[in-house]
CSV table of C-alpha atoms in Angstrom, one decimal:
chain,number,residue,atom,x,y,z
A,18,UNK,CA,125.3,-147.2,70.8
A,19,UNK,CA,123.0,-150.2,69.2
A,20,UNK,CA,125.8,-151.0,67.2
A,21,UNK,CA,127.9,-152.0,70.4
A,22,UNK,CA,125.3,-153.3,72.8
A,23,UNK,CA,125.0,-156.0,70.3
A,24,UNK,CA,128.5,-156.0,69.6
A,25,UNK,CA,128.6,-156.9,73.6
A,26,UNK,CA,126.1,-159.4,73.1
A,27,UNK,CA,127.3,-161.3,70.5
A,28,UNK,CA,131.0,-161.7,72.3
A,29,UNK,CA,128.8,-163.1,75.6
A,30,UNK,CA,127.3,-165.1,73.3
A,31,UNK,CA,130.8,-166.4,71.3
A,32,UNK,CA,133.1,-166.4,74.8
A,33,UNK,CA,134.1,-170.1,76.1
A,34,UNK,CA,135.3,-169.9,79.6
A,35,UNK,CA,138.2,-171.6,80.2
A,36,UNK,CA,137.0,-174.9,81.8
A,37,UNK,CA,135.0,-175.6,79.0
A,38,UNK,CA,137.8,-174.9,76.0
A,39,UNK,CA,139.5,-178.4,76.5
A,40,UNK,CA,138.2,-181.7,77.7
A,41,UNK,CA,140.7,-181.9,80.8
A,42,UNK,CA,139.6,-178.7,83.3
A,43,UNK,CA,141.5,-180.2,85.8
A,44,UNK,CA,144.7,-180.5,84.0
A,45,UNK,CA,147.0,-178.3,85.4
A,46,UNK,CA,148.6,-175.7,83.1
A,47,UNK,CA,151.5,-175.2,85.3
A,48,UNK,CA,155.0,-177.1,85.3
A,49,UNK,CA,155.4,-180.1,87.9
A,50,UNK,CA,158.2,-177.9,90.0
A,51,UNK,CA,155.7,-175.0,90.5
A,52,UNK,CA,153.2,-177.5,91.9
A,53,UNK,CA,155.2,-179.0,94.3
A,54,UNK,CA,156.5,-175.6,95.5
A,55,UNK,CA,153.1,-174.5,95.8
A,56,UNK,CA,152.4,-177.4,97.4
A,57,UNK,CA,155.0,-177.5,99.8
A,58,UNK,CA,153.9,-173.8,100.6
A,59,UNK,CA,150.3,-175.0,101.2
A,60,UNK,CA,151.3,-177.6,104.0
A,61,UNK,CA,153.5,-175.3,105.9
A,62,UNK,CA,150.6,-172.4,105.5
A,63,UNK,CA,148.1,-175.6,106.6
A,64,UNK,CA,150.4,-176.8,110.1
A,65,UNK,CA,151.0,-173.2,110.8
A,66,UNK,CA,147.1,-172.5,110.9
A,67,UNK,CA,145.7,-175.6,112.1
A,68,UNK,CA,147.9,-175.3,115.2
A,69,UNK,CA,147.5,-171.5,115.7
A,70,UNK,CA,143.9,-171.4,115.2
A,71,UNK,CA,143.4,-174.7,117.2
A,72,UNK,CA,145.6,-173.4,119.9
A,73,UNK,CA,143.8,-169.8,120.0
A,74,UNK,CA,140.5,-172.1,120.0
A,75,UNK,CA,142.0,-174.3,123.0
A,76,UNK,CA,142.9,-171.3,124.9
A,77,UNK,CA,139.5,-169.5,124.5
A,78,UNK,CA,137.9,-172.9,125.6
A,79,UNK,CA,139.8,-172.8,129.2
A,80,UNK,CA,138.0,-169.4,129.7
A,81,UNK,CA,135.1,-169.2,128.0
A,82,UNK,CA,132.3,-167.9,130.5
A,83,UNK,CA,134.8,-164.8,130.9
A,84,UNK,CA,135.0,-164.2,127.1
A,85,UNK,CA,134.1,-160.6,126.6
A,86,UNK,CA,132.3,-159.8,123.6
A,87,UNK,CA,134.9,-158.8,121.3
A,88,UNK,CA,136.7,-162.2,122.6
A,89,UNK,CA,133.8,-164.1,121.2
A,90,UNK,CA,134.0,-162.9,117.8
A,91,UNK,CA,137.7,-163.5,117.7
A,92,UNK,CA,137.7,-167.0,118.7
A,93,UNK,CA,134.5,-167.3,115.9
A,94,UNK,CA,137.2,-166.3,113.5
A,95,UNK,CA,139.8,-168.6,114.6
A,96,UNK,CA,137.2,-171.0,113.9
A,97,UNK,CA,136.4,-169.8,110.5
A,98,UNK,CA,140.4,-169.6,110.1
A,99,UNK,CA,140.7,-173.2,111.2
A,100,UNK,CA,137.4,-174.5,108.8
A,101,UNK,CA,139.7,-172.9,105.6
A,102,UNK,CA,142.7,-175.3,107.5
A,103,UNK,CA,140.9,-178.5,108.1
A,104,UNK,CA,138.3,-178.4,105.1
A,105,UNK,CA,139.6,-177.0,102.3
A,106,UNK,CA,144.0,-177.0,102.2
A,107,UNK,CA,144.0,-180.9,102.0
A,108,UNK,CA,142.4,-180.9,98.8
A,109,UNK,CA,144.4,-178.3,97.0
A,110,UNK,CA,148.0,-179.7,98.7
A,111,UNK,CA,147.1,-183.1,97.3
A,112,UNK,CA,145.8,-182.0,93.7
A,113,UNK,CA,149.1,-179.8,93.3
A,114,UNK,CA,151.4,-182.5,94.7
A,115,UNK,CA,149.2,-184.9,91.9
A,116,UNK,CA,149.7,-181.9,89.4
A,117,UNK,CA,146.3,-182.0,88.7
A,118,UNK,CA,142.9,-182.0,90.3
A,119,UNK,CA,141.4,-184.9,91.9
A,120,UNK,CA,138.3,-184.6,93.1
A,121,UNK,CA,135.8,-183.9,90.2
A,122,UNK,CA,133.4,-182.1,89.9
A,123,UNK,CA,131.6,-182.8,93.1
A,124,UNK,CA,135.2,-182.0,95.0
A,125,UNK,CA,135.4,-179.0,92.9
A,126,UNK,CA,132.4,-177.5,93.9
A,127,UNK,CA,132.5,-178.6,97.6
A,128,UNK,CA,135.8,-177.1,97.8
A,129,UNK,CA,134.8,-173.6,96.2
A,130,UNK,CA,131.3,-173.9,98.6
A,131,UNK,CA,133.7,-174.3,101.6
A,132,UNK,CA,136.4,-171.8,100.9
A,133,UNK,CA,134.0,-169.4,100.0
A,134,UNK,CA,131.7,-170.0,103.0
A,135,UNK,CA,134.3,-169.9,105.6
A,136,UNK,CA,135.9,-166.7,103.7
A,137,UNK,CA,132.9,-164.8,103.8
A,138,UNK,CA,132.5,-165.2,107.4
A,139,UNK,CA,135.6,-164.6,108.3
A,140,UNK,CA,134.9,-161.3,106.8
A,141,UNK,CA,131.3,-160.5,107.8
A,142,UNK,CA,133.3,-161.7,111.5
A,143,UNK,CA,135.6,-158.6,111.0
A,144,UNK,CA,133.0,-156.6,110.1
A,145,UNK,CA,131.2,-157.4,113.3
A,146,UNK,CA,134.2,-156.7,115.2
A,147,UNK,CA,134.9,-153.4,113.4
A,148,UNK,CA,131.2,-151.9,114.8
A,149,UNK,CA,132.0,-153.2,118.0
A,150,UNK,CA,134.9,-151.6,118.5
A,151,UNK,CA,133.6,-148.2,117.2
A,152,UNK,CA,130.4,-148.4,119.6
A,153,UNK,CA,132.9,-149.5,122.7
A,154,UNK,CA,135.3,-146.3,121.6
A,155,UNK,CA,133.4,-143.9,119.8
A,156,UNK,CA,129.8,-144.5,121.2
A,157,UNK,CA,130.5,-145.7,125.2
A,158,UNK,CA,126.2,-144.9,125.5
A,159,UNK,CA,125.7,-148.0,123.2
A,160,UNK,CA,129.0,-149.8,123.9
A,161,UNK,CA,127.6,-150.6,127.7
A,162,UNK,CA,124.8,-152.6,126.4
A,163,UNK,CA,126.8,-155.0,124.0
A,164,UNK,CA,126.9,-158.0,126.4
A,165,UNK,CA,127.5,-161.7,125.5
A,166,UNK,CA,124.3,-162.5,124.4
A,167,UNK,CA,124.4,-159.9,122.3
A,168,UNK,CA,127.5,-161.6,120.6
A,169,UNK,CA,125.9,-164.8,120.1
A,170,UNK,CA,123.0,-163.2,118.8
A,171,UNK,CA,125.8,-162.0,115.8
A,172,UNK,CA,127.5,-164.9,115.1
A,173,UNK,CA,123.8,-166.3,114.3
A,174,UNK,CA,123.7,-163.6,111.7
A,175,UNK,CA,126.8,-163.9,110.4
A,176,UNK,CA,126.6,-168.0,109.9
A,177,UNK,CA,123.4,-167.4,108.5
A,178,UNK,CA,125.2,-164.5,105.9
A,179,UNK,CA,128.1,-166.5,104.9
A,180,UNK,CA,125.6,-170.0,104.3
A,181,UNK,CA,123.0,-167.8,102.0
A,182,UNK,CA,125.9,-166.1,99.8
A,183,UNK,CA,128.0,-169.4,99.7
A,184,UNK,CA,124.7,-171.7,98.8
A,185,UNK,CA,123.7,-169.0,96.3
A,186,UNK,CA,125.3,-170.2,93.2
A,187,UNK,CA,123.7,-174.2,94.0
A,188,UNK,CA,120.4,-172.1,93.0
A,189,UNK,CA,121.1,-171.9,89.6
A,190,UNK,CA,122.2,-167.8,89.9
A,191,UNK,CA,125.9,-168.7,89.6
A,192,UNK,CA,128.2,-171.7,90.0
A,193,UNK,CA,131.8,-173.0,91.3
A,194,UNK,CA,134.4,-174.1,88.5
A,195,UNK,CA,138.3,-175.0,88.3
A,196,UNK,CA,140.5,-171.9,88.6
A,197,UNK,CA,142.3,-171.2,85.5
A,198,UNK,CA,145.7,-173.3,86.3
A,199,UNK,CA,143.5,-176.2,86.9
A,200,UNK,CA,144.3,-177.5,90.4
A,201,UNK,CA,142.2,-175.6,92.6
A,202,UNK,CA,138.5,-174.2,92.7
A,203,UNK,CA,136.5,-170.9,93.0
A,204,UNK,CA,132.9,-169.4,92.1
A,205,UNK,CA,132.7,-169.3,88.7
A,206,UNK,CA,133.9,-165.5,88.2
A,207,UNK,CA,133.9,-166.0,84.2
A,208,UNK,CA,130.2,-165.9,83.9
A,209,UNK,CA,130.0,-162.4,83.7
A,210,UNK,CA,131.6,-162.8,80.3
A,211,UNK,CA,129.0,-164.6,79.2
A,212,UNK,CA,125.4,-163.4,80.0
A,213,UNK,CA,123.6,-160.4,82.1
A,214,UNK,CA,123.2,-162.4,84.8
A,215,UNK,CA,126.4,-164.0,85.2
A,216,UNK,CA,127.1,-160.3,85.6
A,217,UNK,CA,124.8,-159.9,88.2
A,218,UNK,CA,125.3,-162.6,90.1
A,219,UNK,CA,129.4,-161.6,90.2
A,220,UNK,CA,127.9,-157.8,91.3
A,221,UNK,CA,125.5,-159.0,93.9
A,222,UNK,CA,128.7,-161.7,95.5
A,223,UNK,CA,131.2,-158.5,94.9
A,224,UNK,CA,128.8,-156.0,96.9
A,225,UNK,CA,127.4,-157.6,99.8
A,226,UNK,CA,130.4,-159.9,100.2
A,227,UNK,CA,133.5,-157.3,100.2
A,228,UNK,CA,133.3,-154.0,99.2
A,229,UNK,CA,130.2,-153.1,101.9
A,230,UNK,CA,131.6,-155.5,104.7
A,231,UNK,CA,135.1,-154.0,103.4
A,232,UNK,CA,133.8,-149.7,103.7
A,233,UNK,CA,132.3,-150.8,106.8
A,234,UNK,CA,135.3,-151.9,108.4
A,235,UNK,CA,137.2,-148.9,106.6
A,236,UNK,CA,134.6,-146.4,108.2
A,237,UNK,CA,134.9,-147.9,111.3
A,238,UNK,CA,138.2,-147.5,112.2
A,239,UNK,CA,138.6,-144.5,110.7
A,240,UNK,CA,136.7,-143.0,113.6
A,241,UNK,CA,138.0,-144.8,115.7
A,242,UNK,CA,141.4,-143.2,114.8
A,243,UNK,CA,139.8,-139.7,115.1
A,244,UNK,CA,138.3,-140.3,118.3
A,245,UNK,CA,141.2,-141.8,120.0
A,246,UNK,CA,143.5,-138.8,118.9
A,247,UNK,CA,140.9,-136.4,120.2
A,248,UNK,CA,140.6,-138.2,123.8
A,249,UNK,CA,143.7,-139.0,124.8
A,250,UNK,CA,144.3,-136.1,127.0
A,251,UNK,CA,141.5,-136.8,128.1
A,252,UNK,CA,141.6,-139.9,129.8
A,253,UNK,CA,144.7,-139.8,131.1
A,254,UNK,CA,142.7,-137.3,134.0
A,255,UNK,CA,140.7,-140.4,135.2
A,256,UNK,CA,141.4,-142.6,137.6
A,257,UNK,CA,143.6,-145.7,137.6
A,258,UNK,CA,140.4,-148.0,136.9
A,259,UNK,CA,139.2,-146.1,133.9
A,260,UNK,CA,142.9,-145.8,132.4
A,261,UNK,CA,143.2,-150.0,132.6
A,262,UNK,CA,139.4,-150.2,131.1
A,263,UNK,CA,140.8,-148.0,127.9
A,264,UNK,CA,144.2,-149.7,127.6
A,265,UNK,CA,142.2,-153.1,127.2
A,266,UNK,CA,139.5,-151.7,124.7
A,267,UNK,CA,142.6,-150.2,123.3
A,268,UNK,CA,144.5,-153.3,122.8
A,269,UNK,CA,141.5,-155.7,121.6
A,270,UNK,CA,141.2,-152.6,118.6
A,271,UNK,CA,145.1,-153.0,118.0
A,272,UNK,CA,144.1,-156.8,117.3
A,273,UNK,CA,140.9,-156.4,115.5
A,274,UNK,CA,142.5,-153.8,113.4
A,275,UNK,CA,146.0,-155.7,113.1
A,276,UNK,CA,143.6,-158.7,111.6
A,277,UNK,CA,141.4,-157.2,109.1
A,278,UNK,CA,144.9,-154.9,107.8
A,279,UNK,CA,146.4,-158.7,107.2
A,280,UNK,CA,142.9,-159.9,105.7
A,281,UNK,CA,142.3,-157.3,103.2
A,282,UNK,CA,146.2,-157.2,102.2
A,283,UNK,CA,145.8,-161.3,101.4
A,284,UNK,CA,142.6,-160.9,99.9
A,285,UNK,CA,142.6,-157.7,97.8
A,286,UNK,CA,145.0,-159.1,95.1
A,287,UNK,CA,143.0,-161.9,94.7
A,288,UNK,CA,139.9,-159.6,94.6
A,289,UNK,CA,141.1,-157.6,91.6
A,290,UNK,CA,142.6,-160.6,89.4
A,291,UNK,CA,138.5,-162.1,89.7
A,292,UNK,CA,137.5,-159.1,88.8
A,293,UNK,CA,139.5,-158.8,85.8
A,294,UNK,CA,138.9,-161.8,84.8
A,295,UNK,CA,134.8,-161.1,85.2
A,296,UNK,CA,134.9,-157.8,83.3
A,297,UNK,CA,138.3,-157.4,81.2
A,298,UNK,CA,139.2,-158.8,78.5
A,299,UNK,CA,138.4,-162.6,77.9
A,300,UNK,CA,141.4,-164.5,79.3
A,301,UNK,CA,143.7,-161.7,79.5
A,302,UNK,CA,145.6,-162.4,83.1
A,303,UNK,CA,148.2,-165.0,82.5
A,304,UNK,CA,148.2,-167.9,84.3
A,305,UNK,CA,151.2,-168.0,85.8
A,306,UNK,CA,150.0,-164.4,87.4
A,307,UNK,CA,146.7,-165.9,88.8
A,308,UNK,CA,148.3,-168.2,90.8
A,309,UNK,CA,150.2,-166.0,93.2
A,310,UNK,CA,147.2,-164.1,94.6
A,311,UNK,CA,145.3,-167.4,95.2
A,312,UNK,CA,148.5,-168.5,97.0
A,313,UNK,CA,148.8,-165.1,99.3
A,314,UNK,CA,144.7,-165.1,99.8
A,315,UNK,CA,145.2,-169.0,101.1
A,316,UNK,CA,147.6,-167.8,103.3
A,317,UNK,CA,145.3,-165.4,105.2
A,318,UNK,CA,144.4,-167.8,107.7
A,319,UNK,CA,147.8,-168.3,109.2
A,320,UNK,CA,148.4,-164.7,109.6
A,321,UNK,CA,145.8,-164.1,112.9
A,322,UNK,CA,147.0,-166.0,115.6
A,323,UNK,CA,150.4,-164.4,115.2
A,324,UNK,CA,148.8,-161.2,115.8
A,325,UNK,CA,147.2,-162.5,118.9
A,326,UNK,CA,150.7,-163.7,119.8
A,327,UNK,CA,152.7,-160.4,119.8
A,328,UNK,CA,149.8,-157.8,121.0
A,329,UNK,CA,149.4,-160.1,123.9
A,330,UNK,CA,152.8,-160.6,124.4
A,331,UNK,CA,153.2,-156.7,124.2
A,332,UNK,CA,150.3,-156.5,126.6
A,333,UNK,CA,152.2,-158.6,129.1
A,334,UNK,CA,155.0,-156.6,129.3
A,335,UNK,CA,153.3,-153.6,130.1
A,336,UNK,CA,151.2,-155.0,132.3
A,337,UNK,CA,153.9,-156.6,134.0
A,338,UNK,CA,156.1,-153.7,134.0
A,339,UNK,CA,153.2,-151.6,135.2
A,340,UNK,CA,152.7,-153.9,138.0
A,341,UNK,CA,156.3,-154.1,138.9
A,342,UNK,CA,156.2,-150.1,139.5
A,343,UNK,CA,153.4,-150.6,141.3
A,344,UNK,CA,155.3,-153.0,143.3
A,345,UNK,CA,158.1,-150.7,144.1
A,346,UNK,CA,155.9,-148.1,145.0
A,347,UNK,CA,154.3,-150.0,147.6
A,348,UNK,CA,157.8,-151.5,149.3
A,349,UNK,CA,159.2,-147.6,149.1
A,350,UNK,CA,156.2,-146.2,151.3
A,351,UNK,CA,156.2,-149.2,153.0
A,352,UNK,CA,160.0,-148.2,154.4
A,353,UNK,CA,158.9,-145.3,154.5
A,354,UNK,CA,156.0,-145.6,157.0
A,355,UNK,CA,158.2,-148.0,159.0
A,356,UNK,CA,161.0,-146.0,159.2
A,357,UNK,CA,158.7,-143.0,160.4
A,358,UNK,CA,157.5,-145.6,163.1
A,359,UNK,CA,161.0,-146.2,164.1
A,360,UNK,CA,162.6,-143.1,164.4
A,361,UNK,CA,159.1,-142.1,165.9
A,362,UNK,CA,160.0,-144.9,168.9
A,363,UNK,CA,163.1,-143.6,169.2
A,364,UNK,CA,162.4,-139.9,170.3
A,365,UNK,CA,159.5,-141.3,173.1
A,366,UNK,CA,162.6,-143.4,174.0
A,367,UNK,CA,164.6,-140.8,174.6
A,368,UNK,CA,162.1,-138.6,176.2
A,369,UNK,CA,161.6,-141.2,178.7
C-alpha cells in the first residue's frame, strides 16, 4: 500500500497539465475547417438563444406582477440562459473563427468565471424549480404558502450559490485554464492530477455543483411521477375549478421537467469527459473527442425557450378546444331553453 501511495505521489508530483507543456496554451490543436465549423455552430446556437431567451424575458416583462412562482424561476433561467448568450459565446465564436484564443489570460479566466457562474445557476435555478413543483403536487399543505416573495427570497440564494462556487477558484483553492484544444476556457479540472487539493477542490465543485443539485432534481420528479399516477382518478371527481388548477400545475411540471431532461442530456457528456480528465489517466481523452461535449453543453441554452414554445403551444390548443366545447354547450342549451319557450307560447296560444 506504501509502495503505491507514493507511487501516486510522485506521478502528481511529475504530471504537466496540458497548458503548461508548450509555450502557446492558446494555440489551437484543431485543423482551421473544424474551427470554422464550430464556429459557425456557435453563432447559430448564440442568435438562436439570445432571441429566445430575450424574447421569453420580453414576454415575462409584459406580465410580471401576475408571474406565479414557478414563472419567476423560469424567466431567472432565461436570464441565466441569455448571460451564457451575451457574455460568454462571443469570445469563443471569435477565438475559433481566429483559430486560436484571443483574450489571454485575463479573457481566459473571465470567460471560465462567467460560463461557470451562469451554468451553475441555471442549475441550482432547476433545482429550485424541481422542489417547487413536488411541494405544489406532492405536498399541496406546503405548496399554498409558496408565494412570490417567497421566490425572490430564492433567487437571492441561488445568485448568491452560483457567485461563491464560481469566485471560489480566484481564492487560491482552484483555478480557470484553456481547454485542451486551445480555443476555449474552463476551471482548471487537471489539478486533481497534480496535488490533494486539486482533488478536493474538483470533489467539492463536482458535489455541491451537480451531482446534489442533479439527485435533487432526480428525487423530485420521481415523486412527482408516483403521485401523479396515484391521483389521477382522483381529481378527475372535482370540480371544473380544481381540474383547470391541476392541468396548469400539470403543464408548468411538463416544462420544468422538459428543461432540466435537455439540461442534464447537454451537460452530462461534458460532465464525464472533466472527470476523466481529473481522475483517469493523464491526457488520455483525445482531443478531437473533447471538443464535441463542450460543443453540445454550449448548446444548452438554446434548447429552453423551445420547450416553452411547444407546451404552451400544446396548452393553447387544449384550452382553446376546451373552451370551444364549452362554447357549443352553451349555444345547444341555449336553443334548447328557447325552443322550450317557443313551443311553450304556442300551446297558451292555442288554448286561447
Amino acid at each position: 500500500m506504501s509502495g503505491m501511495a507514493s507511487y501516486h505521489n510522485s506521478s502528481q508530483e511529475e504530471y504537466i497539465p496540458h497548458y503548461l507543456q508548450k509555450e502557446d496554451p492558446f494555440a489551437s490543436k484543431l485543423s482551421r475547417e473544424a474551427d470554422i465549423i464550430a464556429g459557425f455552430y456557435l453563432t447559430v446556437i448564440g442568435i438562436l438563444s439570445t432571441l429566445g431567451n430575450g424574447y421569453v424575458i420580453f414576454m415575462s416583462s409584459k406580465r410580471k406582477k401576475k408571474l406565479r412562482p414557478a414563472e419567476i424561476m423560469t424567466v431567472n433561467l432565461a436570464v441565466c440562459d441569455l448571460g451564457i448568450s451575451v457574455v460568454g459565446k462571443p469570445f469563443s465564436i471569435i477565438s475559433f473563427f481566429c483559430h486560436r484564443w484571443m483574450f489571454g489570460w485575463i479573457g481566459c479566466r473571465w470567460y471560465g468565471w462567467a460560463g461557470f457562474f451562469f451554468g451553475c445557476g441555471s442549475l441550482i435555478t432547476m433545482t429550485a424549480v424541481s422542489l417547487d413543483r413536488y411541494l405544489k403536487i406532492c405536498h399541496l399543505s406546503y405548496g399554498t404558502w409558496l408565494k412570490r416573495h417567497h421566490a425572490f427570497i430564492c433567487l437571492a440564494i441561488i445568485w448568491a450559490y452560483a457567485t461563491f462556487w464560481a469566485t471560489v477558484p480566484f481564492a487560491g483553492l482552484g483555478s480557470y485554464a484553456p481547454e485542451p484544444f486551445g480555443t476555449s476556457c474552463t476551471l482548471d479540472w487537471w489539478l486533481a492530477q497534480a496535488s490533494v487539493a486539486g482533488q478536493a477542490f474538483v470533489l467539492s465543485i463536482l458535489f455541491f455543483c451537480l451531482l446534489f443539485p442533479t439527485a435533487v432534481i432526480v428525487f423530485s420528479y420521481v415523486k412527482i411521477i408516483l403521485k401523479v399516477k396515484s391521483s389521477t382518478k382522483e381529481v378527475a371527481h372535482y370540480d371544473t375549478r380544481i381540474q383547470n388548477s391541476h392541468i396548469l400545475e400539470m403543464k408548468l411540471t411538463k416544462v420544468a421537467m422538459l428543461i432540466c431532461a435537455g439540461f442534464l442530456i447537454a451537460w452530462i457528456p461534458y460532465a464525464v469527459v472533466s472527470v476523466w480528465s481529473a481522475f483517469g489517466q493523464p491526457d488520455s481523452v483525445p482531443i478531437q473527442l473533447s471538443v464535441v461535449p463542450t460543443l453540445l453543453a454550449k448548446s444548452a441554452a438554446m434548447y429552453n425557450p423551445i420547450i416553452y414554445q411547444v407546451i404552451d403551444c400544446k396548452f393553447a390548443c387544449c384550452r382553446s378546444g376546451g373552451l370551444k366545447a364549452k362554447s357549443s354547450l352553451k349555444k345547444s342549451r341555449t336553443y334548447t331553453i328557447s325552443a322550450h319557450r317557443d313551443s311553450t307560447a304556442m300551446n297558451e296560444t292555442q288554448l286561447e
